[in-house]
Each structure stands twice: as C-alpha cells, then as structure tokens.
C-alpha cells in the first residue's frame, strides 16, 4: 500500500460553495453501471 497516495474519506453537507465540486465527482468506470452519479442524485434531491 502506497501511503503517499492515501486519500481519506470524509463527508460534508452540500451547499452553494461546494455544489459544483460535488456535482463533478465521478465513480470508477467499473461502477458506473450500478452507482448513480452525484450530479444525477443532486438533480433528484432538488425536485
């Protein structure tokens, strides 16, 4: 395991300041058939 490239998982509320960053998050290509994109989930939450 390469500790120099280790990323930490954390959670934040979506707000006006970070909405664009959140909407641009992407899943791995191997997951895109069964995990919804963040942009799609955000659109559903707005309705």
mmCIF file of C-alpha atoms in Angstrom:
data_model
loop_
_atom_site.group_PDB
_atom_site.id
_atom_site.type_symbol
_atom_site.label_atom_id
_atom_site.label_comp_id
_atom_site.label_asym_id
_atom_site.label_seq_id
_atom_site.Cartn_x
_atom_site.Cartn_y
_atom_site.Cartn_z
ATOM 1 C CA UNK A 1 0.000 0.000 0.000
ATOM 2 C CA UNK A 2 1.397 3.361 -1.036
ATOM 3 C CA UNK A 3 0.822 5.672 1.936
ATOM 4 C CA UNK A 4 1.952 8.707 -0.077
ATOM 5 C CA UNK A 5 -1.140 8.409 -2.268
ATOM 6 C CA UNK A 6 -3.580 7.595 0.556
ATOM 7 C CA UNK A 7 -6.836 9.568 0.487
ATOM 8 C CA UNK A 8 -9.190 9.911 3.387
ATOM 9 C CA UNK A 9 -12.938 9.574 3.069
ATOM 10 C CA UNK A 10 -14.964 12.342 4.656
ATOM 11 C CA UNK A 11 -18.485 13.730 4.447
ATOM 12 C CA UNK A 12 -19.673 17.311 4.132
ATOM 13 C CA UNK A 13 -23.054 18.908 3.626
ATOM 14 C CA UNK A 14 -23.693 20.089 0.086
ATOM 15 C CA UNK A 15 -24.056 23.860 -0.041
ATOM 16 C CA UNK A 16 -23.769 26.696 -2.573
ATOM 17 C CA UNK A 17 -19.999 26.930 -2.128
ATOM 18 C CA UNK A 18 -19.232 23.263 -2.845
ATOM 19 C CA UNK A 19 -22.132 22.222 -5.114
ATOM 20 C CA UNK A 20 -20.126 22.375 -8.387
ATOM 21 C CA UNK A 21 -17.310 20.296 -6.894
ATOM 22 C CA UNK A 22 -19.801 17.710 -5.616
ATOM 23 C CA UNK A 23 -21.624 17.529 -8.951
ATOM 24 C CA UNK A 24 -18.309 16.857 -10.713
ATOM 25 C CA UNK A 25 -17.474 13.826 -8.564
ATOM 26 C CA UNK A 26 -17.262 10.607 -10.536
ATOM 27 C CA UNK A 27 -17.255 6.915 -9.761
ATOM 28 C CA UNK A 28 -14.787 4.421 -11.214
ATOM 29 C CA UNK A 29 -15.717 3.213 -14.700
ATOM 30 C CA UNK A 30 -16.268 -0.271 -13.280
ATOM 31 C CA UNK A 31 -19.001 1.148 -11.027
ATOM 32 C CA UNK A 32 -20.865 3.448 -13.397
ATOM 33 C CA UNK A 33 -23.474 0.828 -14.306
ATOM 34 C CA UNK A 34 -24.689 0.401 -10.712
ATOM 35 C CA UNK A 35 -23.782 3.604 -8.845
ATOM 36 C CA UNK A 36 -25.664 6.789 -9.658
ATOM 37 C CA UNK A 37 -23.602 9.875 -10.477
ATOM 38 C CA UNK A 38 -23.574 12.626 -7.886
ATOM 39 C CA UNK A 39 -24.957 15.099 -10.414
ATOM 40 C CA UNK A 40 -27.943 12.827 -11.046
ATOM 41 C CA UNK A 41 -28.540 12.369 -7.320
ATOM 42 C CA UNK A 42 -28.378 16.147 -6.775
ATOM 43 C CA UNK A 43 -30.932 16.742 -9.544
ATOM 44 C CA UNK A 44 -33.322 14.279 -7.870
ATOM 45 C CA UNK A 45 -32.894 15.964 -4.487
ATOM 46 C CA UNK A 46 -33.797 19.361 -5.985
ATOM 47 C CA UNK A 47 -37.228 18.081 -7.103
#
